[in-house]
Coordinates of C-alpha atoms in Angstrom, one line a residue:
M1 CA 0.0 0.0 0.3
D2 CA 1.7 3.5 -1.1
A3 CA 1.6 6.6 1.4
E4 CA -1.4 8.1 -0.3
R5 CA -3.8 5.1 0.0
R6 CA -2.3 4.7 3.6
K7 CA -3.3 8.1 4.5
E8 CA -6.8 7.8 3.0
T9 CA -7.4 4.4 4.6
R10 CA -6.7 6.4 8.0
K11 CA -8.8 9.3 7.0
K12 CA -12.1 7.1 6.5
G13 CA -11.2 5.5 9.7
Q14 CA -11.3 9.2 11.4
K15 CA -15.1 9.8 10.0
K16 CA -16.3 6.7 11.4
K17 CA -18.7 8.6 13.8
L18 CA -19.8 6.5 16.7
G19 CA -23.4 6.8 18.3
F20 CA -22.9 9.3 21.6
R21 CA -25.2 8.3 24.7
I22 CA -25.5 10.5 28.1
Y23 CA -27.0 10.2 31.1
N24 CA -30.4 12.1 31.3
T25 CA -31.6 13.2 34.8
M26 CA -34.9 13.8 33.7
S27 CA -35.6 10.0 32.5
K28 CA -33.0 8.4 34.9
K29 CA -31.3 6.4 32.2
V30 CA -28.8 6.5 29.6
E31 CA -29.9 8.2 26.1
E32 CA -28.6 8.1 22.6
F33 CA -28.1 11.7 22.1
K34 CA -29.9 13.4 19.3
P35 CA -29.8 17.0 18.6
L36 CA -32.7 19.1 17.9
V37 CA -30.8 20.5 15.2
P38 CA -28.6 17.8 13.3
G39 CA -25.0 19.1 13.5
K40 CA -25.9 21.6 16.2
V41 CA -26.1 21.8 19.8
G42 CA -26.9 24.2 22.0
M43 CA -25.6 23.6 25.9
Y44 CA -26.3 25.9 28.7
V45 CA -24.2 25.2 32.0
C46 CA -25.1 27.0 35.3
G47 CA -21.8 28.8 36.3
V48 CA -20.6 30.3 39.9
T49 CA -22.2 32.9 42.3
A50 CA -19.1 35.3 42.1
Y51 CA -18.5 36.2 45.9
D52 CA -15.4 34.4 46.8
F53 CA -12.6 32.4 44.9
S54 CA -13.8 29.4 43.4
H55 CA -13.2 25.7 44.9
I56 CA -12.3 22.4 43.4
G57 CA -16.2 21.7 43.1
H58 CA -16.7 24.2 41.0
A59 CA -13.5 23.1 39.1
R60 CA -15.0 19.7 38.7
A61 CA -18.1 21.1 37.0
A62 CA -16.1 23.3 34.8
V63 CA -13.9 20.4 33.8
V64 CA -16.4 18.2 33.0
F65 CA -18.6 20.1 31.0
D66 CA -15.2 21.7 28.9
I67 CA -14.4 17.8 28.4
L68 CA -18.2 17.6 27.0
F69 CA -17.7 20.6 25.0
R70 CA -14.4 19.7 23.2
Y71 CA -15.8 16.4 22.6
L72 CA -19.1 17.1 20.8
K73 CA -16.6 19.5 18.7
H74 CA -14.4 16.4 18.3
L75 CA -17.5 14.6 16.8
G76 CA -18.1 17.6 14.3
Y77 CA -21.0 19.6 16.1
E78 CA -21.2 23.0 16.2
V79 CA -21.8 23.9 19.7
T80 CA -22.9 26.9 21.1
Y81 CA -21.9 26.8 25.0
V82 CA -23.3 29.2 27.4
R83 CA -21.8 29.3 31.3
N84 CA -23.2 32.3 33.2
F85 CA -22.5 34.2 36.0
T86 CA -24.6 35.2 39.3
D87 CA -23.4 38.8 39.7
I88 CA -26.2 39.7 42.2
D89 CA -27.4 37.5 44.7
D90 CA -28.2 37.4 48.7
K91 CA -24.7 36.2 49.3
I92 CA -22.9 38.7 47.3
I93 CA -24.7 41.4 49.1
N94 CA -23.7 39.8 52.6
R95 CA -20.4 39.3 51.8
A96 CA -20.0 42.5 50.4
N97 CA -21.7 44.4 53.6
E98 CA -19.3 42.2 55.6
I99 CA -16.0 43.7 54.1
G100 CA -17.3 47.0 53.3
E101 CA -17.4 46.3 49.5
D102 CA -19.7 47.6 46.6
P103 CA -21.6 44.2 45.6
L104 CA -21.1 44.9 42.2
S105 CA -17.4 45.7 42.5
L106 CA -16.7 42.5 44.3
S107 CA -19.1 40.2 42.3
S108 CA -17.4 41.7 39.2
R109 CA -13.5 41.0 40.7
F110 CA -14.7 37.5 41.1
C111 CA -15.8 36.9 37.9
K112 CA -12.4 37.7 36.6
E113 CA -10.7 35.6 39.3
Y114 CA -13.0 32.6 38.2
L115 CA -12.0 33.2 34.7
A116 CA -8.4 33.5 35.5
D117 CA -8.9 30.0 37.2
M118 CA -10.4 28.5 34.3
E119 CA -7.8 29.4 32.1
T120 CA -4.9 27.8 34.3
L121 CA -6.9 24.7 34.3
H122 CA -7.6 24.4 30.6
C123 CA -10.9 25.1 30.2
L124 CA -11.9 26.5 26.8
P125 CA -13.8 29.8 27.0
P126 CA -17.8 29.2 26.4
T127 CA -19.2 30.6 23.6
H128 CA -21.4 33.1 25.6
Q129 CA -20.4 33.9 29.3
P130 CA -23.5 36.3 30.2
C131 CA -23.9 37.8 33.3
V132 CA -27.3 38.3 35.2
T133 CA -27.1 42.4 36.0
E134 CA -26.4 42.8 31.8
H135 CA -29.9 40.8 31.2
M136 CA -32.4 42.8 33.4
K137 CA -34.6 43.5 30.3
Q138 CA -34.8 39.9 29.5
I139 CA -35.5 38.4 33.2
I140 CA -38.0 41.3 33.6
D141 CA -39.9 40.2 30.1
M142 CA -40.1 36.5 31.4
I143 CA -41.4 37.4 34.7
A144 CA -44.4 39.5 33.2
Q145 CA -45.0 36.7 30.5
I146 CA -45.3 34.3 33.5
I147 CA -48.0 36.7 35.4
E148 CA -50.0 37.0 32.2
N149 CA -49.7 33.2 32.0
D150 CA -51.3 33.4 35.9
F151 CA -48.3 30.9 37.1
A152 CA -47.2 33.8 39.4
Y153 CA -48.8 36.8 41.6
V154 CA -47.3 39.9 43.1
A155 CA -46.9 39.9 46.9
E156 CA -47.4 42.7 49.2
G157 CA -44.2 45.0 49.0
G158 CA -43.4 44.3 45.4
D159 CA -41.9 40.8 45.5
V160 CA -43.3 38.5 42.9
F161 CA -43.6 34.6 43.7
F162 CA -44.2 31.4 41.5
S163 CA -47.0 29.6 42.5
V164 CA -46.0 26.1 42.4
E165 CA -49.6 24.6 42.9
K166 CA -50.8 25.9 39.6
F167 CA -48.0 24.0 38.0
E168 CA -49.1 20.5 37.8
N169 CA -45.7 18.7 37.0
Y170 CA -43.9 20.1 39.6
G171 CA -40.8 17.7 40.4
Q172 CA -41.1 15.9 37.4
L173 CA -36.8 16.6 37.1
S174 CA -36.1 15.7 40.6
G175 CA -38.8 13.4 41.8
Q176 CA -38.9 16.0 44.8
K177 CA -42.3 17.5 46.2
R178 CA -43.6 20.6 46.5
E179 CA -43.4 20.3 50.4
H180 CA -39.5 19.5 50.1
N181 CA -39.0 23.0 49.0
R182 CA -38.1 24.3 52.2
A183 CA -36.1 26.9 53.5
G184 CA -32.5 26.9 53.3
E185 CA -31.6 26.7 49.7
R186 CA -32.4 30.3 49.1
V187 CA -35.8 29.6 49.6
A188 CA -37.2 32.3 52.0
V189 CA -39.8 31.3 54.7
D190 CA -42.7 34.2 53.8
L191 CA -46.1 34.4 55.2
R192 CA -47.0 36.3 52.3
K193 CA -46.6 33.3 49.8
S194 CA -49.9 31.2 48.9
H195 CA -47.9 27.8 49.6
P196 CA -44.6 27.4 51.5
A197 CA -42.8 26.0 48.4
D198 CA -43.6 29.1 46.0
F199 CA -40.3 30.8 45.3
A200 CA -39.4 34.4 44.5
L201 CA -38.8 35.3 40.7
W202 CA -38.6 39.1 41.8
K203 CA -37.4 40.8 45.1
A204 CA -38.1 44.0 46.2
S205 CA -35.1 46.3 46.8
K206 CA -33.9 46.8 50.7
P207 CA -32.3 50.1 51.5
G208 CA -28.7 50.2 50.3
E209 CA -29.0 47.2 48.2
P210 CA -28.7 47.4 44.2
S211 CA -31.8 47.4 42.5
W212 CA -33.3 47.9 38.9
D213 CA -36.8 49.2 38.0
S214 CA -39.3 47.1 36.9
P215 CA -43.7 47.0 36.7
W216 CA -43.7 45.8 40.6
G217 CA -41.0 48.3 41.9
R218 CA -37.3 48.6 42.1
G219 CA -35.7 45.4 43.0
R220 CA -33.6 42.4 41.7
P221 CA -34.1 38.9 40.4
G222 CA -34.8 35.5 42.3
W223 CA -32.0 33.1 41.6
H224 CA -33.6 30.6 40.0
I225 CA -35.3 33.1 37.1
E226 CA -31.9 34.3 35.8
C227 CA -31.0 31.0 34.2
S228 CA -34.3 30.8 32.5
A229 CA -34.0 34.2 30.9
M230 CA -30.4 33.9 29.9
S231 CA -30.3 30.3 28.2
S232 CA -33.7 31.4 26.5
C233 CA -32.0 34.7 25.1
Y234 CA -28.9 32.5 23.9
L235 CA -30.3 29.4 22.8
T236 CA -34.2 30.1 22.5
S237 CA -36.7 28.1 24.4
K238 CA -35.3 24.7 22.9
F239 CA -32.3 23.3 23.3
D240 CA -30.4 20.2 23.9
I241 CA -28.1 20.4 27.1
H242 CA -28.6 21.8 30.5
G243 CA -25.8 21.0 33.0
G244 CA -24.7 21.3 36.6
G245 CA -23.4 20.2 39.7
I246 CA -26.1 17.8 41.1
D247 CA -26.8 19.9 43.8
L248 CA -28.5 22.2 41.4
A249 CA -31.1 19.6 40.1
F250 CA -33.3 20.6 43.3
P251 CA -34.5 23.1 43.8
H252 CA -32.8 25.4 41.0
H253 CA -33.2 23.4 37.8
E254 CA -36.7 22.2 39.1
N255 CA -37.5 25.8 39.2
E256 CA -36.0 26.8 36.3
L257 CA -38.0 24.0 34.3
T258 CA -41.0 25.0 35.8
Q259 CA -41.1 28.7 35.1
S260 CA -39.5 28.3 31.7
T261 CA -42.5 26.2 30.6
A262 CA -44.9 28.6 32.4
A263 CA -43.5 31.2 30.4
C264 CA -43.2 29.2 27.1
Q265 CA -45.4 26.4 26.6
E266 CA -43.2 25.0 23.8
S267 CA -40.2 25.3 26.0
K268 CA -38.1 22.2 25.9
I269 CA -34.7 21.1 27.1
S270 CA -33.8 17.4 25.8
Y271 CA -30.9 16.5 28.3
W272 CA -30.3 17.3 32.0
M273 CA -26.9 16.4 32.9
H274 CA -25.4 16.6 36.6
N275 CA -21.9 15.8 37.6
G276 CA -21.2 14.7 41.2
H277 CA -19.8 16.0 44.0
V278 CA -16.4 16.7 45.1
E279 CA -16.2 15.2 48.8
N280 CA -13.6 15.7 51.9
N281 CA -14.0 12.7 53.9
G282 CA -17.2 12.0 52.7
D283 CA -18.7 15.2 53.2
K284 CA -19.8 17.6 50.3
M285 CA -17.2 20.1 49.5
S286 CA -18.7 23.5 50.0
K287 CA -18.0 26.8 51.3
S288 CA -21.0 26.6 53.9
L289 CA -19.5 23.7 55.7
G290 CA -15.9 25.7 55.5
N291 CA -14.5 22.1 54.3
F292 CA -13.5 23.4 50.7
F293 CA -10.0 24.2 49.1
T294 CA -9.6 26.6 46.5
I295 CA -8.6 26.1 43.1
R296 CA -5.6 28.8 43.8
Q297 CA -4.6 26.8 47.1
V298 CA -4.4 23.4 45.1
T299 CA -2.2 24.9 42.3
E300 CA -0.2 26.8 44.3
Q301 CA 1.2 23.3 45.6
Y302 CA 0.2 20.9 42.2
H303 CA 0.4 21.8 38.6
P304 CA -2.9 22.8 37.4
L305 CA -2.8 19.7 34.8
A306 CA -2.5 17.5 37.7
L307 CA -5.5 19.1 39.5
R308 CA -7.3 18.5 36.1
Y309 CA -6.3 15.1 35.7
F310 CA -7.5 14.7 39.0
L311 CA -11.0 15.6 38.3
M312 CA -11.5 13.2 35.6
S313 CA -10.4 10.2 37.4
A314 CA -13.7 9.2 38.5
H315 CA -16.9 9.2 36.3
Y316 CA -18.5 12.6 36.3
R317 CA -21.6 11.2 37.7
S318 CA -19.8 9.8 40.9
P319 CA -19.0 11.7 43.8
L320 CA -15.2 12.2 43.9
N321 CA -13.2 12.1 47.3
Y322 CA -10.4 14.8 47.6
T323 CA -7.3 13.2 49.1
I324 CA -3.3 14.2 49.0
T325 CA -2.6 10.8 48.0
Q326 CA -5.0 11.2 44.8
L327 CA -3.6 14.6 43.9
E328 CA 0.3 13.3 43.8
N329 CA -0.6 10.1 41.8
A330 CA -2.1 12.5 39.6
S331 CA 0.7 14.7 39.5
D332 CA 3.0 11.5 38.7
S333 CA 0.6 10.5 35.8
I334 CA 1.4 13.8 34.2
F335 CA 5.0 13.7 34.7
N336 CA 5.2 10.0 33.2
I337 CA 3.0 11.2 30.4
Y338 CA 5.4 14.0 29.6
Q339 CA 8.4 12.2 30.4
A340 CA 7.4 10.0 27.6
L341 CA 6.6 12.6 25.4
L342 CA 9.9 14.4 25.7
T343 CA 12.0 11.0 25.4
C344 CA 9.7 10.7 22.0
E345 CA 10.6 14.2 20.9
E346 CA 14.2 13.9 21.3
A347 CA 14.7 10.7 19.4
L348 CA 12.1 12.3 16.7
S349 CA 14.5 15.3 16.2
L350 CA 17.3 13.1 15.1
F351 CA 15.5 12.1 12.0
R352 CA 13.8 15.6 11.2
D353 CA 14.3 16.0 7.6
E354 CA 12.2 16.5 4.4
S355 CA 12.0 12.9 3.3
L356 CA 10.4 11.7 6.7
N357 CA 7.8 14.6 6.7
D358 CA 6.9 13.9 2.6
D359 CA 6.6 10.1 3.9
V360 CA 9.2 9.0 1.3
G361 CA 12.3 7.2 2.0
H362 CA 15.7 7.9 0.5
D363 CA 14.6 5.4 -2.5
G364 CA 11.7 7.2 -3.4
K365 CA 9.5 4.3 -1.4
S366 CA 7.3 4.8 1.5
E367 CA 8.2 3.4 5.0
E368 CA 5.1 1.8 6.4
I369 CA 4.6 1.7 10.1
T370 CA 4.9 -1.3 11.8
P371 CA 2.1 -3.6 12.4
D372 CA 2.3 -2.9 15.9
A373 CA 2.1 0.7 16.0
T374 CA -0.7 0.7 13.4
A375 CA -2.7 -1.4 16.0
Y376 CA -1.8 0.7 19.2
V377 CA -2.8 3.7 17.0
D378 CA -6.3 2.2 16.0
K379 CA -7.2 0.7 19.3
L380 CA -6.0 4.2 21.1
R381 CA -8.8 5.9 19.1
D382 CA -11.1 3.4 19.3
D383 CA -11.1 2.7 23.1
F384 CA -10.8 6.6 23.7
E385 CA -14.1 7.6 21.5
T386 CA -15.8 4.2 22.7
K387 CA -15.4 5.3 26.2
L388 CA -16.2 9.1 26.0
S389 CA -19.1 8.3 23.6
D390 CA -20.4 6.3 26.4
D391 CA -21.5 9.1 28.8
L392 CA -18.2 10.4 29.1
K393 CA -16.4 7.5 30.8
T394 CA -12.9 9.3 31.6
S395 CA -12.2 7.1 34.4
H396 CA -9.1 4.7 33.7
L397 CA -9.1 6.5 30.3
L398 CA -5.3 7.0 30.6
T399 CA -4.2 5.0 33.3
K400 CA -5.4 1.6 31.9
G401 CA -6.0 -0.1 28.1
A402 CA -4.9 1.6 25.1
F403 CA -3.5 4.3 26.2
Q404 CA -1.0 2.9 28.6
E405 CA -0.5 0.3 26.2
A406 CA 0.7 3.3 23.5
L407 CA 2.7 4.9 26.1
K408 CA 5.0 1.7 26.6
F409 CA 5.3 1.4 23.2
I410 CA 6.4 5.2 22.7
K411 CA 9.0 4.6 25.5
N412 CA 10.2 1.2 23.6
A413 CA 10.3 2.4 20.5
A414 CA 12.2 5.9 21.6
G415 CA 14.5 3.6 23.7
K416 CA 15.7 2.0 20.5
L417 CA 16.1 5.2 18.6
L418 CA 17.4 7.7 21.5
K419 CA 21.0 6.4 23.3
E420 CA 21.7 7.2 26.7
D421 CA 25.0 8.4 26.5
Q422 CA 26.7 10.8 24.3
E423 CA 29.0 8.3 22.5
K424 CA 25.7 6.5 21.4
R425 CA 23.8 9.2 20.4
Q426 CA 26.6 10.1 18.1
Q427 CA 26.6 6.9 16.5
Q428 CA 22.8 7.2 16.1
L429 CA 23.4 10.7 14.2
L430 CA 26.1 8.6 11.8
A431 CA 23.4 6.3 11.1
V432 CA 21.1 8.9 9.6
E433 CA 23.6 10.2 7.4
S434 CA 24.5 6.8 6.7
L435 CA 20.8 6.5 5.6
K436 CA 21.2 9.5 3.6
E437 CA 24.0 8.4 1.4
N438 CA 24.3 4.7 1.4
G439 CA 20.6 3.7 1.7
Q440 CA 21.5 1.0 4.3
E441 CA 18.7 -1.6 4.7
N442 CA 18.7 -1.3 8.6
S443 CA 18.3 2.4 8.1
S444 CA 14.8 1.5 6.3
Q445 CA 14.1 -0.3 9.4
Q446 CA 14.8 2.6 11.4
L447 CA 12.6 4.9 9.4
S448 CA 9.7 2.5 9.9
L449 CA 10.4 2.7 13.5
V450 CA 10.6 6.4 13.6
R451 CA 7.3 6.8 11.4
S452 CA 5.6 4.4 13.9
L453 CA 6.6 6.3 17.0
S454 CA 5.8 9.8 15.2
E455 CA 2.0 8.5 14.3
T456 CA 1.5 7.2 17.9
E457 CA 2.9 10.4 19.5
K458 CA 0.2 12.2 17.0
G459 CA -2.5 10.0 18.4
M460 CA -1.6 10.4 22.0
R461 CA -1.3 14.2 21.5
S462 CA -4.9 14.0 19.9
V463 CA -6.5 12.3 23.1
L464 CA -4.8 14.6 25.7
D465 CA -5.8 17.5 23.4
I466 CA -9.3 16.8 23.7
V467 CA -9.5 15.9 27.2
G468 CA -7.7 19.3 27.7
L469 CA -4.3 18.1 29.1
L470 CA -2.0 19.0 26.3
S471 CA -0.3 21.9 27.5
D472 CA 0.9 25.1 25.4
H473 CA 4.0 25.0 26.9
S474 CA 7.0 22.6 25.6
Y475 CA 7.4 18.9 27.1
T476 CA 10.4 20.3 28.7
E477 CA 8.8 23.2 30.4
V478 CA 5.5 21.2 31.9
L479 CA 8.2 18.9 33.4
Q480 CA 10.0 21.6 34.7
Q481 CA 7.0 23.1 36.2
L482 CA 6.1 19.6 38.0
K483 CA 9.3 19.7 39.7
Q484 CA 9.1 23.1 41.0
K485 CA 5.9 22.3 42.3
A486 CA 7.6 19.3 44.0
L487 CA 10.2 21.2 45.4
K488 CA 7.5 23.5 46.9
R489 CA 5.7 20.9 48.4
A490 CA 8.9 19.1 49.8
G491 CA 10.0 22.8 51.3
V492 CA 13.4 22.4 49.3
T493 CA 15.0 24.8 47.0
E494 CA 16.9 23.7 44.0
S495 CA 20.2 25.3 45.5
E496 CA 19.3 23.3 48.6
L497 CA 18.5 20.1 46.6
S498 CA 21.7 20.3 44.6
G499 CA 23.7 20.8 47.8
L500 CA 22.2 17.6 49.4
I501 CA 22.9 15.5 46.0
E502 CA 26.5 16.8 46.3
E503 CA 26.6 15.9 50.1
R504 CA 25.3 12.2 49.1
A505 CA 27.6 12.1 46.3
M506 CA 30.6 12.5 48.5
A507 CA 29.1 9.9 50.7
R508 CA 28.7 7.3 47.9
K509 CA 32.5 7.9 47.0
N510 CA 33.7 7.4 50.4
N511 CA 31.3 4.1 50.6
D512 CA 29.6 5.5 52.8
R513 CA 26.2 3.3 52.2
E514 CA 24.5 4.1 55.5
K515 CA 24.4 7.8 54.9
S516 CA 23.8 7.6 51.2
D517 CA 20.9 5.1 51.6
Q518 CA 19.5 7.5 54.7
M519 CA 19.9 10.8 52.5
R520 CA 18.1 9.3 49.5
D521 CA 15.0 8.0 52.0
E522 CA 14.5 11.1 53.7
L523 CA 14.2 12.8 50.2
E524 CA 12.0 10.1 49.1
K525 CA 9.7 10.6 52.0
K526 CA 9.4 14.3 50.6
G527 CA 8.4 13.2 47.3
I528 CA 12.2 13.6 45.6
F529 CA 13.2 10.3 44.2
L530 CA 16.9 10.3 43.2
M531 CA 18.1 8.3 40.2
D532 CA 21.9 7.3 40.1
E533 CA 23.1 6.8 36.6
G534 CA 26.9 6.4 36.6
E535 CA 28.5 9.1 38.4
E536 CA 25.5 11.7 37.8
T537 CA 22.6 11.6 40.1
L538 CA 19.3 13.0 38.3
W539 CA 15.8 13.6 40.2
R540 CA 12.3 13.4 39.5
P541 CA 9.3 13.6 41.5
K542 CA 7.4 10.7 43.0
P543 CA 4.6 10.4 45.6
P544 CA 6.2 10.5 49.0
K545 CA 6.7 7.6 51.2
P546 CA 3.8 7.1 53.7
A547 CA 5.3 8.6 57.1
G548 CA 2.8 7.8 59.7
G549 CA -0.5 8.8 57.9
E550 CA -1.9 11.0 55.3
Q551 CA -1.0 14.8 55.7
K552 CA -3.8 17.3 54.2
P553 CA -3.6 20.9 54.3
R554 CA -6.4 22.8 56.4
P555 CA -9.6 23.7 54.7
A556 CA -10.1 27.1 54.0
Q557 CA -12.3 28.4 57.1
I558 CA -13.1 31.8 55.6
S559 CA -16.5 31.6 57.5
N560 CA -14.2 32.0 60.6
I561 CA -11.7 34.7 59.3
S562 CA -12.5 38.3 61.1
K563 CA -14.1 41.0 58.6
Q564 CA -11.1 42.9 59.1
A565 CA -8.6 40.0 58.1
L566 CA -10.7 39.2 55.3
K567 CA -10.9 43.0 53.8
A568 CA -7.2 43.0 54.3
E569 CA -6.7 39.9 52.6
L570 CA -9.0 41.1 49.8
E571 CA -7.2 44.5 49.3
K572 CA -3.8 42.6 49.3
T573 CA -5.2 40.3 46.4
Y574 CA -6.1 43.0 44.6
S575 CA -3.6 45.8 45.2

């Protein structure tokens, strides 16, 4: 088979589409995905309430739906992805009052901080990122339509409430009943309500609070109506996917569904998707419980790619327990992947010439990739698409099966091409010159191995790109960043480590094995793994050896910080 036929075969293989299936919270089962408009997808995901730095529970939702966004595009869909900001809310007002900040200024700042966190986590920007305060007209118009359709009423004082008793199918999404919509989840106890489960569409303004004009007096929106209005604004009343954390299924998404249908009877959302909680010792990680870790806290100690890897290590609908061990293992996996890719890059760099790029050897004939490599590339693509097409099964996607087989092939193939010492590398360079001048038979085999390695690397890069783990930085830079994070966790500077390595080298030279082994073991407990190669000692990060139980950083106790200290911290952050 010549090069053109081989390329065409691969191209046809890439066009093969698998049926994409996702779990629908509404039907409580996995369903075949069928968009309302062929080839196009409309997706709305509830974003954050911007009054604090985002924690890794927020990060999980962002990463889950970023992977969905990326994969839908990989399947060839044109995706309109909308993720909102709640930039006016009781929590925002309360926090602003605590620290003496303007509520809208505070929420604007934390919106920007969230976007910075998303960029750090390699989340692609959604198509639209609307804020509540920029869509008051759409919100007021929808409330007016709900009142006109007799599903809401204006209470004394100018508040507007949705009447759940008038909506026959209330509870269809979550399975919850009206009486479960109790005080607590942003649902206030109010004797002016016709039914305790009625929820606010519009809240009359209080002195000193931000407010907007409306037919019912100055005020601001309730929590639920904002998403109904903004999703309808950007995606119309009918769209494909609505997503968010499982904690939003009730009451937030139940109320969204209810009020959207009340405003427009033709309203339709085909698939409701919810990701599971991130847990800390079995409890949901949340700001109200004070057991959360912000994205900033984690990425201060661990590479953002390690955090992203950790967040996709379990199926998106399952709970994910946060532990240092999990993060250490995720960091180690990222290091192994990028180390293998760097070795591959170094090996391939010995063969970067025009004949290789053109898929043609020295004698004008194409060099086929090996059968093993063909199998690895095909299996990698098939395994990847099979798992992600079956309700986004990212767990074990990179730790088992085809990806690990391809990774092993890359290590072995690169090892054959890239010699460890300078003398053997020089021999390899001479072999390349021999290939160009004499056309030796073993060089043809070498070219085949090179092409095999190159194709496998492309397959791995494609997988990493689609799940958001391919960095814009070079392999070397990523590995160096991972090392810097490891040193920080170990509490050791580069110069200090160099001094320890020199001290240990002297102990080895003096045949002081006890001291040499002790120094190595002490560093391993801190996550620094030494590798002796002849007279030289190299190091890499490794999960620390257990030393009397796992140590975890203290949760951020924002609620216990004094107002003065919190204000000082914010001023420091934004100064």
